[in-house]
Coordinates of C-alpha atoms in Angstrom, one line a residue:
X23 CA 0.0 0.0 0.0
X24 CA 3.0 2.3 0.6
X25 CA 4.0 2.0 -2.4
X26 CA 0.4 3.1 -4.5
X27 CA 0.6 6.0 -1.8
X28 CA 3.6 6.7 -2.6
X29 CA 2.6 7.2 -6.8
X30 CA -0.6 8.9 -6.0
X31 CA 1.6 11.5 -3.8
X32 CA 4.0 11.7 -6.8
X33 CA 1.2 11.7 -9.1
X34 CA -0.7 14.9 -7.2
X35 CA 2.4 16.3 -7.2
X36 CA 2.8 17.2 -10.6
X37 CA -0.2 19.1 -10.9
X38 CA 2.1 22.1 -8.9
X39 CA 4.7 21.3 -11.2
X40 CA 5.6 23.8 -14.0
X41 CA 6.5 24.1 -17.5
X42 CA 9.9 25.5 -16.4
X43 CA 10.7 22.1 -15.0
X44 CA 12.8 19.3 -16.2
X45 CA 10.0 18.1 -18.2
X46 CA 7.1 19.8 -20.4
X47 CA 3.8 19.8 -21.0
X48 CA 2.6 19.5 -24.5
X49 CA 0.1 21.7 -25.6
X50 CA -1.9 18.9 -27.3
X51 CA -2.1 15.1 -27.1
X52 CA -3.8 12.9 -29.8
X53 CA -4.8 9.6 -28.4
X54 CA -5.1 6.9 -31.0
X55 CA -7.6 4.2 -31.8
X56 CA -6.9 1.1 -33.5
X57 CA -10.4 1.0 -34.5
X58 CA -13.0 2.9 -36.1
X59 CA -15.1 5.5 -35.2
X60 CA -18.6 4.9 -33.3
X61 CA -17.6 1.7 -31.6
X62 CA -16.5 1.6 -27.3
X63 CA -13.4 3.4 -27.4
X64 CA -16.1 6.6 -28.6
X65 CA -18.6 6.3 -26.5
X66 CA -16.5 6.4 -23.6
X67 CA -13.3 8.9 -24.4
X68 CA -15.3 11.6 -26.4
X69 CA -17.1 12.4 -23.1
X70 CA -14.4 12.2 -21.0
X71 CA -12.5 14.7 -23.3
X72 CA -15.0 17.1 -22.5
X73 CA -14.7 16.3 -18.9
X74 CA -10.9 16.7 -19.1
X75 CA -10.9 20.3 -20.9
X76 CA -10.8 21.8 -17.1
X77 CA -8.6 19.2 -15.9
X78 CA -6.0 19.3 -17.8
X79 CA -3.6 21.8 -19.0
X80 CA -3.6 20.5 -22.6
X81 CA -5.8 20.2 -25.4
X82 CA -6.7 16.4 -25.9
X83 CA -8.5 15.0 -29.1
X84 CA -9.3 11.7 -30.8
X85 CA -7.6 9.9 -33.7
X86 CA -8.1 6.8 -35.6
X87 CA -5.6 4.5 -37.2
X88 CA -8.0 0.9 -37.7
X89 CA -6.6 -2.2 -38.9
X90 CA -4.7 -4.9 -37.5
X91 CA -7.0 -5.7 -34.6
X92 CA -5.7 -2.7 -32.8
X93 CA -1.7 -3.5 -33.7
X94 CA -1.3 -0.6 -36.6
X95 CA -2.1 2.1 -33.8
X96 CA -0.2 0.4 -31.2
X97 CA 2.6 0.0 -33.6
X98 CA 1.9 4.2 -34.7
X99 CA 2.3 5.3 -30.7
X100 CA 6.0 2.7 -30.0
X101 CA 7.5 5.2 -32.3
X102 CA 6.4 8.2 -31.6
X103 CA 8.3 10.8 -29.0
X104 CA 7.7 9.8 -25.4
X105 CA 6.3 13.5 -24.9
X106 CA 2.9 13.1 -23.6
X107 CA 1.9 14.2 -27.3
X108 CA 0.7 10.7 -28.3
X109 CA -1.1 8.2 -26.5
X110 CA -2.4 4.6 -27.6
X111 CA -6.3 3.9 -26.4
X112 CA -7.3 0.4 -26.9
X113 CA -9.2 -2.6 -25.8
X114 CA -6.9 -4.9 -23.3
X115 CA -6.2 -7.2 -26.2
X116 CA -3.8 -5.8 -28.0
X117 CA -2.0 -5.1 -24.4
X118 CA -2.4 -8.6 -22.8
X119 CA -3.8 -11.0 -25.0
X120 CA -1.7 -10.6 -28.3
X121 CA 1.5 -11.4 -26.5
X122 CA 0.2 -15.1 -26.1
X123 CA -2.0 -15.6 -29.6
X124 CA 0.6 -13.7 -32.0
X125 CA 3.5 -14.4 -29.6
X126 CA 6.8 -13.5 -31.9
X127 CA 4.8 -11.5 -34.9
X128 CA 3.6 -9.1 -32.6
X129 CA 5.7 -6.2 -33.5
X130 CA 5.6 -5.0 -30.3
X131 CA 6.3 -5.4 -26.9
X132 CA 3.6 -4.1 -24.3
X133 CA 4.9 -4.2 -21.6
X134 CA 8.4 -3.0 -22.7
X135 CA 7.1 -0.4 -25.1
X136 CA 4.5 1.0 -23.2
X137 CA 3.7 3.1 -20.4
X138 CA -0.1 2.5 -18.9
X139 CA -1.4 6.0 -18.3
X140 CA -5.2 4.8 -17.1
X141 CA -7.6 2.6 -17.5
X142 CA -11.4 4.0 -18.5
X143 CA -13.7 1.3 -18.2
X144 CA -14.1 -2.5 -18.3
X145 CA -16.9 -4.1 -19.8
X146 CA -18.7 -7.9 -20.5
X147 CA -19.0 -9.6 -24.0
X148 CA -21.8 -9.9 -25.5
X149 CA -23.0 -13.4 -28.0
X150 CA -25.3 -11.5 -29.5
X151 CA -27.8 -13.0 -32.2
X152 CA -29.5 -10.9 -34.8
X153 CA -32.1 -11.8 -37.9
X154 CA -29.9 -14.3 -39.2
X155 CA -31.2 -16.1 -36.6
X156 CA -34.9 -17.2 -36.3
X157 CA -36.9 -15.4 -34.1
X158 CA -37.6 -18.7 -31.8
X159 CA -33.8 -19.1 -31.5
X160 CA -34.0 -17.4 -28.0
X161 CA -31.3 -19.5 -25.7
X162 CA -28.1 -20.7 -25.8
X163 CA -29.5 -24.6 -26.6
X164 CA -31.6 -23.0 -29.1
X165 CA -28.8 -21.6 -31.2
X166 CA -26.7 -25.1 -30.9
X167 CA -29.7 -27.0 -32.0
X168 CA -30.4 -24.4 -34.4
X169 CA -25.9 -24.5 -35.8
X170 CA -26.5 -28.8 -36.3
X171 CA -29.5 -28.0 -38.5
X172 CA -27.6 -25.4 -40.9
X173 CA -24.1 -25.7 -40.2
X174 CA -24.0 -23.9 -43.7
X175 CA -24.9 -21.1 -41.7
X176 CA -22.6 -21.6 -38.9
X177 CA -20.2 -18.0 -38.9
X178 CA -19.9 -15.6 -36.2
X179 CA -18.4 -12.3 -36.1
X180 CA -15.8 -10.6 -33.8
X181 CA -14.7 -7.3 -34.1
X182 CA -10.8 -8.3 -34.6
X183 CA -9.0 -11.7 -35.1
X184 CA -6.4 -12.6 -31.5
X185 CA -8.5 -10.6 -29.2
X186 CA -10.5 -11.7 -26.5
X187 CA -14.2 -11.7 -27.8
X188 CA -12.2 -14.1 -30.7
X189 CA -10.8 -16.2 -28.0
X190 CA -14.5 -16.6 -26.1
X191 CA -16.3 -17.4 -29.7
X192 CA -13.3 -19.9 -30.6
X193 CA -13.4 -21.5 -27.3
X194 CA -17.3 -22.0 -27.1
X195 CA -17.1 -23.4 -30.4
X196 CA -15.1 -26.0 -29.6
X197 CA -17.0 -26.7 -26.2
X198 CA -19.9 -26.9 -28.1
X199 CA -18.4 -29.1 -30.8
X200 CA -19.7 -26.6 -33.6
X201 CA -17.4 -26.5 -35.8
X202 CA -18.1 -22.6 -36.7
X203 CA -15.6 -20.4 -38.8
X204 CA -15.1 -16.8 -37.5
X205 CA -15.6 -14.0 -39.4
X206 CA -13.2 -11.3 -38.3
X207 CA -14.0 -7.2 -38.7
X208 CA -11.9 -4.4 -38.7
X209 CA -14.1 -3.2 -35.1
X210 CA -16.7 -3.2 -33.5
X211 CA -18.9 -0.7 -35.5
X212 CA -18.5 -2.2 -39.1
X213 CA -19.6 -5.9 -37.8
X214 CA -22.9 -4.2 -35.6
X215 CA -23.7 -3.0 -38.9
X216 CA -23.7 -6.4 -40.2
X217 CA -24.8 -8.2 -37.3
X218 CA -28.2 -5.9 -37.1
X219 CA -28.3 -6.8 -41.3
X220 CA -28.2 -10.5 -40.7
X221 CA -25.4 -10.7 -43.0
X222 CA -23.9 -12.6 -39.8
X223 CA -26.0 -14.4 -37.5
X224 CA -24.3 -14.1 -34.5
X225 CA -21.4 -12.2 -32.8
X226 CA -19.4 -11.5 -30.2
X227 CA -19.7 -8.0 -29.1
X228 CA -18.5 -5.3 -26.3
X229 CA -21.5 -5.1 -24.2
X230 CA -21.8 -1.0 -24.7
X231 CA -22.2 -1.3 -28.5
X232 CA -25.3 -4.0 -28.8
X233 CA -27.1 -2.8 -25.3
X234 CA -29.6 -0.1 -27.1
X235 CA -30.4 -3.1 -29.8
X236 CA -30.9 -5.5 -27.1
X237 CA -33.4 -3.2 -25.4
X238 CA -35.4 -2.8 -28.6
X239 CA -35.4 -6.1 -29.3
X240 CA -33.6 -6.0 -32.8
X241 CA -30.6 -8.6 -31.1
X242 CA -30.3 -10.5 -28.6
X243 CA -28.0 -11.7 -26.1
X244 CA -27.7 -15.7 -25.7
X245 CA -24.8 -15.3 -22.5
X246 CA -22.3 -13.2 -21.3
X247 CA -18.5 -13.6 -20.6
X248 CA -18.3 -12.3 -17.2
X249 CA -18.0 -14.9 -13.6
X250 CA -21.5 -13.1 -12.7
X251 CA -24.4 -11.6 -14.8
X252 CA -23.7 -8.6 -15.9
X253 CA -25.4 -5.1 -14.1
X254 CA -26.9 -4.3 -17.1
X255 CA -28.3 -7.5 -18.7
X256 CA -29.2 -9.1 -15.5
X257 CA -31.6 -11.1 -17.2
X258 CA -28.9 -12.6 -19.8
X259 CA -26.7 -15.7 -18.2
X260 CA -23.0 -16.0 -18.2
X261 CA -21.7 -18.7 -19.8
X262 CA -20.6 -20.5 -16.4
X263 CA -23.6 -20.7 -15.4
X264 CA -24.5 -22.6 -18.3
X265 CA -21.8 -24.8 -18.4
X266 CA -18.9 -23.5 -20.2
X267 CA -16.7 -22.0 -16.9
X268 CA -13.8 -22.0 -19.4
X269 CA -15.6 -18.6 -20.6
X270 CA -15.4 -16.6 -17.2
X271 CA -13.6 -13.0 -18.0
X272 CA -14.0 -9.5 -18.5
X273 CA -12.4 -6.6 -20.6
X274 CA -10.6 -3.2 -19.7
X275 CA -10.2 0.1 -21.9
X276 CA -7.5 2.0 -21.1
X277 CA -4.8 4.9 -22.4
X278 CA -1.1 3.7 -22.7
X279 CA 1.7 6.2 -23.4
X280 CA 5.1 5.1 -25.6
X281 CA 7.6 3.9 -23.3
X282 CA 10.1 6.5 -21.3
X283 CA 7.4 9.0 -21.2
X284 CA 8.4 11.2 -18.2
X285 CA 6.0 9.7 -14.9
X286 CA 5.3 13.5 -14.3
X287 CA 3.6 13.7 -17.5
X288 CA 2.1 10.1 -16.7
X289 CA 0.6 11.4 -13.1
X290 CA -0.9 14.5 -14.2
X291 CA -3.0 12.9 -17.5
X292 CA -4.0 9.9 -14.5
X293 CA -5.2 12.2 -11.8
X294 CA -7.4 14.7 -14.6
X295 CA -8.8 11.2 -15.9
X296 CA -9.2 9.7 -12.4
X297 CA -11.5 13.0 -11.0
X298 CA -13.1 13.1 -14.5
X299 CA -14.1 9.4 -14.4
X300 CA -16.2 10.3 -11.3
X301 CA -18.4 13.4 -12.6
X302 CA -21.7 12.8 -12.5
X303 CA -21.4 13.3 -16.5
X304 CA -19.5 10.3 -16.9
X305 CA -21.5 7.9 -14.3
X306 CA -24.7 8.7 -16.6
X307 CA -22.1 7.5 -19.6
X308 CA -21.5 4.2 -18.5
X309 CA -24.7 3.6 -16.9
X310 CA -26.1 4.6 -20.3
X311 CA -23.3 2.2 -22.1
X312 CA -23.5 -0.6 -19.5
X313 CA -20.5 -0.6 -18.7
X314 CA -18.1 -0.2 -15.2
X315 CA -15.8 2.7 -14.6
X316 CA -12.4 1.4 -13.8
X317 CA -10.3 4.3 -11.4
X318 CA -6.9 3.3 -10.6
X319 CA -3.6 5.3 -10.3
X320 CA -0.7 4.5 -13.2
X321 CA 0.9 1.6 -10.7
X322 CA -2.1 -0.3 -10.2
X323 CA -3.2 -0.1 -13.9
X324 CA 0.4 -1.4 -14.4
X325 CA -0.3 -4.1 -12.0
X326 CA -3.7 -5.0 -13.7
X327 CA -1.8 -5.4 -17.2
X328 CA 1.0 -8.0 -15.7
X329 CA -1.5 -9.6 -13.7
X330 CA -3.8 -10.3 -16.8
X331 CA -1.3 -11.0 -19.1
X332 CA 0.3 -13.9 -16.9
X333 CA -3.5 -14.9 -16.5
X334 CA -3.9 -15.5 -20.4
X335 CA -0.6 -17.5 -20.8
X336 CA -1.9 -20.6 -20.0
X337 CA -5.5 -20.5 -20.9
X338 CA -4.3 -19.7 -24.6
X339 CA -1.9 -22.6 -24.2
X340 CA -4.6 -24.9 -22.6
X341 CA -7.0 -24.6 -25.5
X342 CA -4.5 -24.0 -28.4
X343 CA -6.3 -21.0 -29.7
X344 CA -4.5 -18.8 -32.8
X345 CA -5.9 -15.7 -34.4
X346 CA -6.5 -18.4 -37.4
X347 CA -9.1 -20.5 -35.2

């Protein structure tokens, strides 16, 4: 505990700190996407930007570099000047879950490479069905029984291929024994647009980007990826409770900065986000997006991304799962 004291002393510090000192503030920071625009990373950093403009001494906005499944933006940000100028903003995929499922391709190194400035935000997954599907096909056993009677039909879509909603579709396939092929997007937004087309029956989705659809009834959700029912689907199961506890985890969004970026610049950006996190702007923006603010200083969130990543190791090894599954 002394130690997380210790940062968030450090951390406060720097807000007295001037632009005279040894190191200085940039007078604008893009934080890039790997995805497109619309899908999670929106709905939750656009607001918080606003929150931030009398927060923090510099002007924050959003860019986009999609592709990759998040690794063309993470790739961007390694190179760039450890300043404070660029940050990465990505699911925790790319971060903890890449390491394991693209193990030497990965052309980077997270942990090495990076700085974790804050997480935002962590969130269920959703399998979602849409009007591919029959309209009777309402539970999980209804969609199996539904696969065995047109495995022609048998795709589902995630949003990038190595990333955790891949790794829960690929690993209740094989539970199930369905033999499905995955259908990988380039984020969350372009394969909602499908899923709600039926060009795809199913899907595995970020909970904040099929909730309003599941409230009007145009999808729905068969389970959820989290150990307990998710606050805001209480009436959709997890898959434990239905049998597959292999399929028991959660996501995080979070800001990274490139690697040797001064922890001055690090603790001012986490203590603006930490104090925006809890407006009463922002609590109406997850509760809106079902999703669960996430407030920790830059040493826990650190903590939180070697804890997870040694937590994937041997689940990926377990099952066998690649990005090609």
């Amino acid at each position: 505990m002394g130690s997380r004291m210790g940062w968030i002393g450090a951390g406060a510090a720097a807000w007295g700190l001037s632009c005279s000192a040894a190191w200085a503030q940039p007078a604008s920071t893009v934080v890039w996407s790997g995805f497109p625009v619309g899908g999670l990373g929106d709905q939750v950093s656009r607001p918080l930007i606003e929150q931030l403009r009398s927060r923090y001494p510099g002007t924050i906005v959003l860019g986009s570099k999609p592709g990759a499944g998040g690794r063309i933006a993470a790739e961007f940000v390694k190179r760039a000047a450890p300043d404070g100028a660029t940050l990465l903003q990505g699911p925790s995929s790319p971060i903890v879950l890449y390491p394991h499922t693209y193990g030497a391709r990965l052309a980077y190194s997270p942990q090495a490479d990076f700085v974790p400035v804050a997480p935002l935000a962590s969130y269920a997954i959703s399998m979602t069905v849409g009007p591919g599907v029959p309209d009777e096909v309402r539970t999980l056993a209804d969609f199996i029984a539904w696969v065995k009677r047109h495995p022609e039909k048998a795709n589902y879509g995630i949003p990038a291929a190595g990333s955790a909603l891949h790794f829960v579709g690929a690993t209740f396939d094989r539970l199930a024994s369905l033999d499905m092929k995955s259908v990988a997007y380039k984020g969350g937004a372009p394969l909602l647009t499908d899923l709600l087309g039926g060009q795809v029956p199913v899907a595995f989705n970020v909970i904040s980007e099929v909730l309003p659809h599941l409230k009007t009834g145009r999808l729905r959700s068969l389970a959820v990826s989290s150990p307990e029912r998710w606050p805001a689907v209480p009436e959709v199961p997890t898959f434990a409770e239905l049998g597959y506890r292999d399929i028991a985890m959660v996501e995080f969004l979070g800001w990274y900065a490139p690697a040797r970026t001064p922890p001055e610049l690090v603790g001012r950006l986490n203590a603006a986000v930490r104090d925006a996190l809890q407006t009463p702007e922002m609590t109406a923006v997850f509760a809106k997006n079902g999703l669960m603010p996430l407030i920790e200083t830059p040493e826990a969130f650190a903590e939180r991304v070697r804890e997870d990543t040694a937590r994937w190791a041997p689940i990926v090894k377990a099952t066998g799962f690649t990005p090609e599954d």
